[in-house]
Amino acid sequence: MLACHLVHTIRLQLKACGIHRSWDGIRRELDGQGRVTVELKREEGRTIHVRKAARPEPRQQRV
């Protein structure tokens, strides 16, 4: 139920900004937005995780 309310709230906020798409349309629009995680092993045994998001395209920035 929480997910349903979250999707509804997101769609209402997008509609207020002039974006009138279905939830599937929004997901397709953001599909190319990716993220890369690199794991670096330190000599002392610790692992460092570096996460970097891809730069969004203009159509994705609008959403």
PDB file of N, CA and C in Angstrom:
ATOM      1  N   MET A   1       0.816  -1.188   0.000  1.00  0.00           N
ATOM      2  CA  MET A   1       0.000   0.000   0.000  1.00  0.00           C
ATOM      3  C   MET A   1       0.868   1.264   0.000  1.00  0.00           C
ATOM      4  N   LEU A   2       1.985   1.187   0.717  1.00  0.00           N
ATOM      5  CA  LEU A   2       2.888   2.334   0.766  1.00  0.00           C
ATOM      6  C   LEU A   2       3.408   2.676  -0.630  1.00  0.00           C
ATOM      7  N   ALA A   3       3.762   1.657  -1.403  1.00  0.00           N
ATOM      8  CA  ALA A   3       4.259   1.887  -2.763  1.00  0.00           C
ATOM      9  C   ALA A   3       3.204   2.569  -3.624  1.00  0.00           C
ATOM     10  N   CYS A   4       1.956   2.165  -3.459  1.00  0.00           N
ATOM     11  CA  CYS A   4       0.854   2.766  -4.222  1.00  0.00           C
ATOM     12  C   CYS A   4       0.745   4.258  -3.898  1.00  0.00           C
ATOM     13  N   HIS A   5       0.826   4.606  -2.627  1.00  0.00           N
ATOM     14  CA  HIS A   5       0.746   6.013  -2.233  1.00  0.00           C
ATOM     15  C   HIS A   5       1.948   6.803  -2.748  1.00  0.00           C
ATOM     16  N   LEU A   6       3.104   6.185  -2.729  1.00  0.00           N
ATOM     17  CA  LEU A   6       4.313   6.844  -3.210  1.00  0.00           C
ATOM     18  C   LEU A   6       4.214   7.147  -4.708  1.00  0.00           C
ATOM     19  N   VAL A   7       3.781   6.166  -5.483  1.00  0.00           N
ATOM     20  CA  VAL A   7       3.618   6.366  -6.929  1.00  0.00           C
ATOM     21  C   VAL A   7       2.598   7.467  -7.196  1.00  0.00           C
ATOM     22  N   HIS A   8       1.499   7.447  -6.474  1.00  0.00           N
ATOM     23  CA  HIS A   8       0.452   8.455  -6.658  1.00  0.00           C
ATOM     24  C   HIS A   8       0.990   9.859  -6.359  1.00  0.00           C
ATOM     25  N   THR A   9       1.748   9.992  -5.276  1.00  0.00           N
ATOM     26  CA  THR A   9       2.320  11.285  -4.906  1.00  0.00           C
ATOM     27  C   THR A   9       3.310  11.774  -5.957  1.00  0.00           C
ATOM     28  N   ILE A  10       4.145  10.888  -6.448  1.00  0.00           N
ATOM     29  CA  ILE A  10       5.116  11.260  -7.492  1.00  0.00           C
ATOM     30  C   ILE A  10       4.393  11.732  -8.741  1.00  0.00           C
ATOM     31  N   ARG A  11       3.361  10.999  -9.152  1.00  0.00           N
ATOM     32  CA  ARG A  11       2.620  11.391 -10.356  1.00  0.00           C
ATOM     33  C   ARG A  11       1.916  12.728 -10.174  1.00  0.00           C
ATOM     34  N   LEU A  12       1.364  12.998  -8.997  1.00  0.00           N
ATOM     35  CA  LEU A  12       0.721  14.292  -8.744  1.00  0.00           C
ATOM     36  C   LEU A  12       1.732  15.432  -8.830  1.00  0.00           C
ATOM     37  N   GLN A  13       2.917  15.218  -8.283  1.00  0.00           N
ATOM     38  CA  GLN A  13       3.949  16.260  -8.331  1.00  0.00           C
ATOM     39  C   GLN A  13       4.428  16.489  -9.763  1.00  0.00           C
ATOM     40  N   LEU A  14       4.552  15.426 -10.542  1.00  0.00           N
ATOM     41  CA  LEU A  14       4.956  15.578 -11.947  1.00  0.00           C
ATOM     42  C   LEU A  14       3.871  16.285 -12.745  1.00  0.00           C
ATOM     43  N   LYS A  15       2.613  15.956 -12.498  1.00  0.00           N
ATOM     44  CA  LYS A  15       1.510  16.628 -13.203  1.00  0.00           C
ATOM     45  C   LYS A  15       1.508  18.114 -12.890  1.00  0.00           C
ATOM     46  N   ALA A  16       1.829  18.483 -11.656  1.00  0.00           N
ATOM     47  CA  ALA A  16       1.900  19.896 -11.281  1.00  0.00           C
ATOM     48  C   ALA A  16       2.988  20.625 -12.067  1.00  0.00           C
ATOM     49  N   CYS A  17       3.988  19.878 -12.542  1.00  0.00           N
ATOM     50  CA  CYS A  17       5.079  20.449 -13.344  1.00  0.00           C
ATOM     51  C   CYS A  17       4.820  20.307 -14.839  1.00  0.00           C
ATOM     52  N   GLY A  18       3.631  19.825 -15.210  1.00  0.00           N
ATOM     53  CA  GLY A  18       3.279  19.698 -16.623  1.00  0.00           C
ATOM     54  C   GLY A  18       3.690  18.385 -17.260  1.00  0.00           C
ATOM     55  N   ILE A  19       4.059  17.401 -16.478  1.00  0.00           N
ATOM     56  CA  ILE A  19       4.452  16.091 -17.015  1.00  0.00           C
ATOM     57  C   ILE A  19       3.290  15.136 -16.790  1.00  0.00           C
ATOM     58  N   HIS A  20       2.611  14.773 -17.880  1.00  0.00           N
ATOM     59  CA  HIS A  20       1.412  13.931 -17.798  1.00  0.00           C
ATOM     60  C   HIS A  20       1.699  12.580 -18.449  1.00  0.00           C
ATOM     61  N   ARG A  21       2.389  11.717 -17.735  1.00  0.00           N
ATOM     62  CA  ARG A  21       2.731  10.386 -18.250  1.00  0.00           C
ATOM     63  C   ARG A  21       2.225   9.330 -17.281  1.00  0.00           C
ATOM     64  N   SER A  22       2.043   8.144 -17.822  1.00  0.00           N
ATOM     65  CA  SER A  22       1.684   7.009 -16.964  1.00  0.00           C
ATOM     66  C   SER A  22       2.926   6.607 -16.169  1.00  0.00           C
ATOM     67  N   TRP A  23       2.718   5.757 -15.163  1.00  0.00           N
ATOM     68  CA  TRP A  23       3.847   5.292 -14.367  1.00  0.00           C
ATOM     69  C   TRP A  23       4.820   4.509 -15.248  1.00  0.00           C
ATOM     70  N   ASP A  24       4.289   3.681 -16.176  1.00  0.00           N
ATOM     71  CA  ASP A  24       5.169   2.946 -17.092  1.00  0.00           C
ATOM     72  C   ASP A  24       5.954   3.906 -17.981  1.00  0.00           C
ATOM     73  N   GLY A  25       5.312   4.984 -18.418  1.00  0.00           N
ATOM     74  CA  GLY A  25       6.000   5.982 -19.232  1.00  0.00           C
ATOM     75  C   GLY A  25       7.132   6.654 -18.474  1.00  0.00           C
ATOM     76  N   ILE A  26       6.894   6.946 -17.220  1.00  0.00           N
ATOM     77  CA  ILE A  26       7.932   7.555 -16.380  1.00  0.00           C
ATOM     78  C   ILE A  26       9.094   6.585 -16.198  1.00  0.00           C
ATOM     79  N   ARG A  27       8.774   5.329 -15.954  1.00  0.00           N
ATOM     80  CA  ARG A  27       9.832   4.317 -15.784  1.00  0.00           C
ATOM     81  C   ARG A  27      10.650   4.156 -17.059  1.00  0.00           C
ATOM     82  N   ARG A  28       9.985   4.152 -18.213  1.00  0.00           N
ATOM     83  CA  ARG A  28      10.710   4.046 -19.493  1.00  0.00           C
ATOM     84  C   ARG A  28      11.607   5.261 -19.705  1.00  0.00           C
ATOM     85  N   GLU A  29      11.103   6.433 -19.338  1.00  0.00           N
ATOM     86  CA  GLU A  29      11.863   7.670 -19.494  1.00  0.00           C
ATOM     87  C   GLU A  29      13.155   7.639 -18.666  1.00  0.00           C
ATOM     88  N   LEU A  30      13.086   7.073 -17.488  1.00  0.00           N
ATOM     89  CA  LEU A  30      14.237   7.038 -16.587  1.00  0.00           C
ATOM     90  C   LEU A  30      15.070   5.768 -16.720  1.00  0.00           C
ATOM     91  N   ASP A  31      14.690   4.892 -17.636  1.00  0.00           N
ATOM     92  CA  ASP A  31      15.337   3.589 -17.767  1.00  0.00           C
ATOM     93  C   ASP A  31      16.838   3.687 -18.031  1.00  0.00           C
ATOM     94  N   GLY A  32      17.260   4.650 -18.816  1.00  0.00           N
ATOM     95  CA  GLY A  32      18.674   4.763 -19.156  1.00  0.00           C
ATOM     96  C   GLY A  32      19.531   5.349 -18.046  1.00  0.00           C
ATOM     97  N   GLN A  33      18.891   5.852 -17.010  1.00  0.00           N
ATOM     98  CA  GLN A  33      19.630   6.432 -15.885  1.00  0.00           C
ATOM     99  C   GLN A  33      20.221   5.293 -15.064  1.00  0.00           C
ATOM    100  N   GLY A  34      21.522   5.194 -15.062  1.00  0.00           N
ATOM    101  CA  GLY A  34      22.170   4.073 -14.387  1.00  0.00           C
ATOM    102  C   GLY A  34      23.096   4.521 -13.287  1.00  0.00           C
ATOM    103  N   ARG A  35      23.642   3.529 -12.621  1.00  0.00           N
ATOM    104  CA  ARG A  35      24.551   3.785 -11.511  1.00  0.00           C
ATOM    105  C   ARG A  35      25.598   2.680 -11.511  1.00  0.00           C
ATOM    106  N   VAL A  36      26.832   3.049 -11.226  1.00  0.00           N
ATOM    107  CA  VAL A  36      27.932   2.095 -11.198  1.00  0.00           C
ATOM    108  C   VAL A  36      28.514   2.079  -9.789  1.00  0.00           C
ATOM    109  N   THR A  37      28.772   0.884  -9.275  1.00  0.00           N
ATOM    110  CA  THR A  37      29.409   0.739  -7.973  1.00  0.00           C
ATOM    111  C   THR A  37      30.727   0.000  -8.151  1.00  0.00           C
ATOM    112  N   VAL A  38      31.791   0.562  -7.600  1.00  0.00           N
ATOM    113  CA  VAL A  38      33.116  -0.050  -7.669  1.00  0.00           C
ATOM    114  C   VAL A  38      33.527  -0.419  -6.247  1.00  0.00           C
ATOM    115  N   GLU A  39      34.041  -1.619  -6.087  1.00  0.00           N
ATOM    116  CA  GLU A  39      34.546  -2.069  -4.790  1.00  0.00           C
ATOM    117  C   GLU A  39      36.068  -2.055  -4.828  1.00  0.00           C
ATOM    118  N   LEU A  40      36.655  -1.375  -3.866  1.00  0.00           N
ATOM    119  CA  LEU A  40      38.110  -1.306  -3.771  1.00  0.00           C
ATOM    120  C   LEU A  40      38.546  -2.015  -2.499  1.00  0.00           C
ATOM    121  N   LYS A  41      39.398  -3.003  -2.640  1.00  0.00           N
ATOM    122  CA  LYS A  41      39.914  -3.737  -1.479  1.00  0.00           C
ATOM    123  C   LYS A  41      41.183  -3.058  -0.987  1.00  0.00           C
ATOM    124  N   ARG A  42      41.187  -2.703   0.295  1.00  0.00           N
ATOM    125  CA  ARG A  42      42.352  -2.082   0.906  1.00  0.00           C
ATOM    126  C   ARG A  42      43.292  -3.170   1.410  1.00  0.00           C
ATOM    127  N   GLU A  43      44.566  -2.812   1.597  1.00  0.00           N
ATOM    128  CA  GLU A  43      45.554  -3.773   2.073  1.00  0.00           C
ATOM    129  C   GLU A  43      45.209  -4.323   3.449  1.00  0.00           C
ATOM    130  N   GLU A  44      44.598  -3.491   4.308  1.00  0.00           N
ATOM    131  CA  GLU A  44      44.264  -3.944   5.661  1.00  0.00           C
ATOM    132  C   GLU A  44      42.990  -4.770   5.701  1.00  0.00           C
ATOM    133  N   GLY A  45      42.410  -5.040   4.533  1.00  0.00           N
ATOM    134  CA  GLY A  45      41.237  -5.902   4.467  1.00  0.00           C
ATOM    135  C   GLY A  45      39.905  -5.180   4.335  1.00  0.00           C
ATOM    136  N   ARG A  46      39.899  -3.875   4.549  1.00  0.00           N
ATOM    137  CA  ARG A  46      38.656  -3.118   4.406  1.00  0.00           C
ATOM    138  C   ARG A  46      38.263  -3.008   2.936  1.00  0.00           C
ATOM    139  N   THR A  47      36.973  -2.873   2.702  1.00  0.00           N
ATOM    140  CA  THR A  47      36.462  -2.665   1.354  1.00  0.00           C
ATOM    141  C   THR A  47      35.810  -1.294   1.286  1.00  0.00           C
ATOM    142  N   ILE A  48      36.154  -0.542   0.257  1.00  0.00           N
ATOM    143  CA  ILE A  48      35.565   0.770   0.037  1.00  0.00           C
ATOM    144  C   ILE A  48      34.650   0.663  -1.181  1.00  0.00           C
ATOM    145  N   HIS A  49      33.427   1.160  -1.043  1.00  0.00           N
ATOM    146  CA  HIS A  49      32.467   1.169  -2.145  1.00  0.00           C
ATOM    147  C   HIS A  49      32.329   2.602  -2.661  1.00  0.00           C
ATOM    148  N   VAL A  50      32.534   2.766  -3.956  1.00  0.00           N
ATOM    149  CA  VAL A  50      32.361   4.066  -4.599  1.00  0.00           C
ATOM    150  C   VAL A  50      31.196   3.919  -5.570  1.00  0.00           C
ATOM    151  N   ARG A  51      30.164   4.727  -5.373  1.00  0.00           N
ATOM    152  CA  ARG A  51      28.979   4.654  -6.225  1.00  0.00           C
ATOM    153  C   ARG A  51      28.829   5.970  -6.978  1.00  0.00           C
ATOM    154  N   LYS A  52      28.643   5.870  -8.290  1.00  0.00           N
ATOM    155  CA  LYS A  52      28.534   7.055  -9.134  1.00  0.00           C
ATOM    156  C   LYS A  52      27.348   6.880 -10.068  1.00  0.00           C
ATOM    157  N   ALA A  53      26.464   7.870 -10.089  1.00  0.00           N
ATOM    158  CA  ALA A  53      25.311   7.842 -10.992  1.00  0.00           C
ATOM    159  C   ALA A  53      25.704   8.433 -12.340  1.00  0.00           C
ATOM    160  N   ALA A  54      25.101   7.903 -13.389  1.00  0.00           N
ATOM    161  CA  ALA A  54      25.336   8.446 -14.723  1.00  0.00           C
ATOM    162  C   ALA A  54      24.694   9.823 -14.811  1.00  0.00           C
ATOM    163  N   ARG A  55      25.248  10.668 -15.628  1.00  0.00           N
ATOM    164  CA  ARG A  55      24.685  12.005 -15.814  1.00  0.00           C
ATOM    165  C   ARG A  55      23.373  11.873 -16.595  1.00  0.00           C
ATOM    166  N   PRO A  56      22.274  12.391 -16.053  1.00  0.00           N
ATOM    167  CA  PRO A  56      20.978  12.243 -16.737  1.00  0.00           C
ATOM    168  C   PRO A  56      20.917  13.053 -18.026  1.00  0.00           C
ATOM    169  N   GLU A  57      20.226  12.493 -19.006  1.00  0.00           N
ATOM    170  CA  GLU A  57      19.995  13.200 -20.257  1.00  0.00           C
ATOM    171  C   GLU A  57      18.949  14.282 -20.009  1.00  0.00           C
ATOM    172  N   PRO A  58      18.850  15.274 -20.900  1.00  0.00           N
ATOM    173  CA  PRO A  58      17.877  16.367 -20.690  1.00  0.00           C
ATOM    174  C   PRO A  58      16.440  15.868 -20.453  1.00  0.00           C
ATOM    175  N   ARG A  59      16.011  14.842 -21.174  1.00  0.00           N
ATOM    176  CA  ARG A  59      14.639  14.334 -20.990  1.00  0.00           C
ATOM    177  C   ARG A  59      14.466  13.730 -19.601  1.00  0.00           C
ATOM    178  N   GLN A  60      15.534  13.160 -19.063  1.00  0.00           N
ATOM    179  CA  GLN A  60      15.479  12.570 -17.730  1.00  0.00           C
ATOM    180  C   GLN A  60      15.556  13.663 -16.664  1.00  0.00           C
ATOM    181  N   GLN A  61      16.282  14.721 -16.922  1.00  0.00           N
ATOM    182  CA  GLN A  61      16.382  15.828 -15.970  1.00  0.00           C
ATOM    183  C   GLN A  61      15.019  16.472 -15.764  1.00  0.00           C
ATOM    184  N   ARG A  62      14.233  16.528 -16.807  1.00  0.00           N
ATOM    185  CA  ARG A  62      12.909  17.148 -16.696  1.00  0.00           C
ATOM    186  C   ARG A  62      12.050  16.385 -15.686  1.00  0.00           C
ATOM    187  N   VAL A  63      12.131  15.056 -15.716  1.00  0.00           N
ATOM    188  CA  VAL A  63      11.358  14.231 -14.778  1.00  0.00           C
ATOM    189  C   VAL A  63      11.959  14.340 -13.405  1.00  0.00           C
TER     190      VAL A  63
END
